[in-house]
Amino acid sequence: MSYNFDKLRGKIKEVFKTQYAFAEKMEWSERTCSLKIGCKIDWKQDEIVKACDLLGITENEIPSYFFNL
């Protein structure tokens, strides 16, 4: 199943300016971040929780950022 992360990409750019800066805060390599946002590897629940905390995404907004088909 492939998800659309365009809204998440926009939020990352809004908050961190670059995907690299977001990846650093997530304690990932830039490659890992790219693979997750590109639907090549899945997000783990704890990663979604951490990303939401860093990006200011509320619990109610999670589906629109992480599960948009």
Coordinates of C-alpha atoms in Angstrom, one line a residue:
M1 CA 0.0 0.0 0.0
S2 CA 1.4 3.4 -1.0
Y3 CA 0.6 6.5 1.0
N4 CA 0.8 10.1 -0.1
F5 CA 3.2 12.1 2.1
D6 CA 2.9 15.4 0.3
K7 CA 1.2 17.1 3.3
L8 CA 4.0 15.7 5.6
R9 CA 6.7 17.0 3.2
G10 CA 5.1 20.4 3.4
K11 CA 4.9 20.4 7.2
I12 CA 8.6 19.3 7.4
K13 CA 9.5 22.2 5.1
E14 CA 7.4 24.6 7.1
V15 CA 8.9 23.6 10.5
F16 CA 12.5 22.5 9.7
K17 CA 13.1 24.2 6.3
T18 CA 14.9 21.0 5.1
Q19 CA 14.4 17.3 5.1
Y20 CA 18.0 17.0 6.4
A21 CA 17.2 19.1 9.5
F22 CA 14.2 16.9 10.2
A23 CA 16.2 13.7 9.7
E24 CA 18.7 15.0 12.3
K25 CA 16.0 15.6 14.9
M26 CA 14.6 12.2 14.2
E27 CA 18.1 10.7 14.7
W28 CA 18.0 9.3 11.1
S29 CA 20.3 9.5 8.2
E30 CA 18.9 11.7 5.4
R31 CA 18.7 8.5 3.3
T32 CA 16.4 6.8 5.9
C33 CA 14.2 9.9 6.0
S34 CA 14.0 9.9 2.2
L35 CA 13.0 6.2 2.1
K36 CA 10.3 6.7 4.7
I37 CA 8.8 9.7 3.0
G38 CA 9.1 8.0 -0.4
C39 CA 7.1 4.9 0.9
K40 CA 10.1 2.6 0.4
I41 CA 10.2 1.6 4.1
D42 CA 7.4 1.7 6.7
W43 CA 7.1 4.1 9.6
K44 CA 7.1 2.6 13.1
Q45 CA 4.5 3.8 15.6
D46 CA 7.2 5.3 17.9
E47 CA 8.6 7.2 14.9
I48 CA 5.2 8.6 14.0
V49 CA 4.7 9.8 17.6
K50 CA 8.2 11.4 17.6
A51 CA 7.6 13.1 14.2
C52 CA 4.2 14.4 15.4
D53 CA 5.8 15.8 18.5
L54 CA 8.6 17.6 16.5
L55 CA 6.2 18.9 13.9
G56 CA 3.3 19.9 16.1
I57 CA 0.9 17.4 14.5
T58 CA -2.1 16.6 16.8
E59 CA -3.4 13.1 17.3
N60 CA -6.5 14.0 15.2
E61 CA -4.3 15.1 12.3
I62 CA -2.2 11.9 12.2
P63 CA -4.3 10.2 9.5
S64 CA -4.1 13.1 7.1
Y65 CA -0.3 13.2 7.4
F66 CA 0.7 9.5 7.6
F67 CA -2.2 7.5 6.2
N68 CA -3.4 9.4 3.2
L69 CA -3.9 7.0 0.3

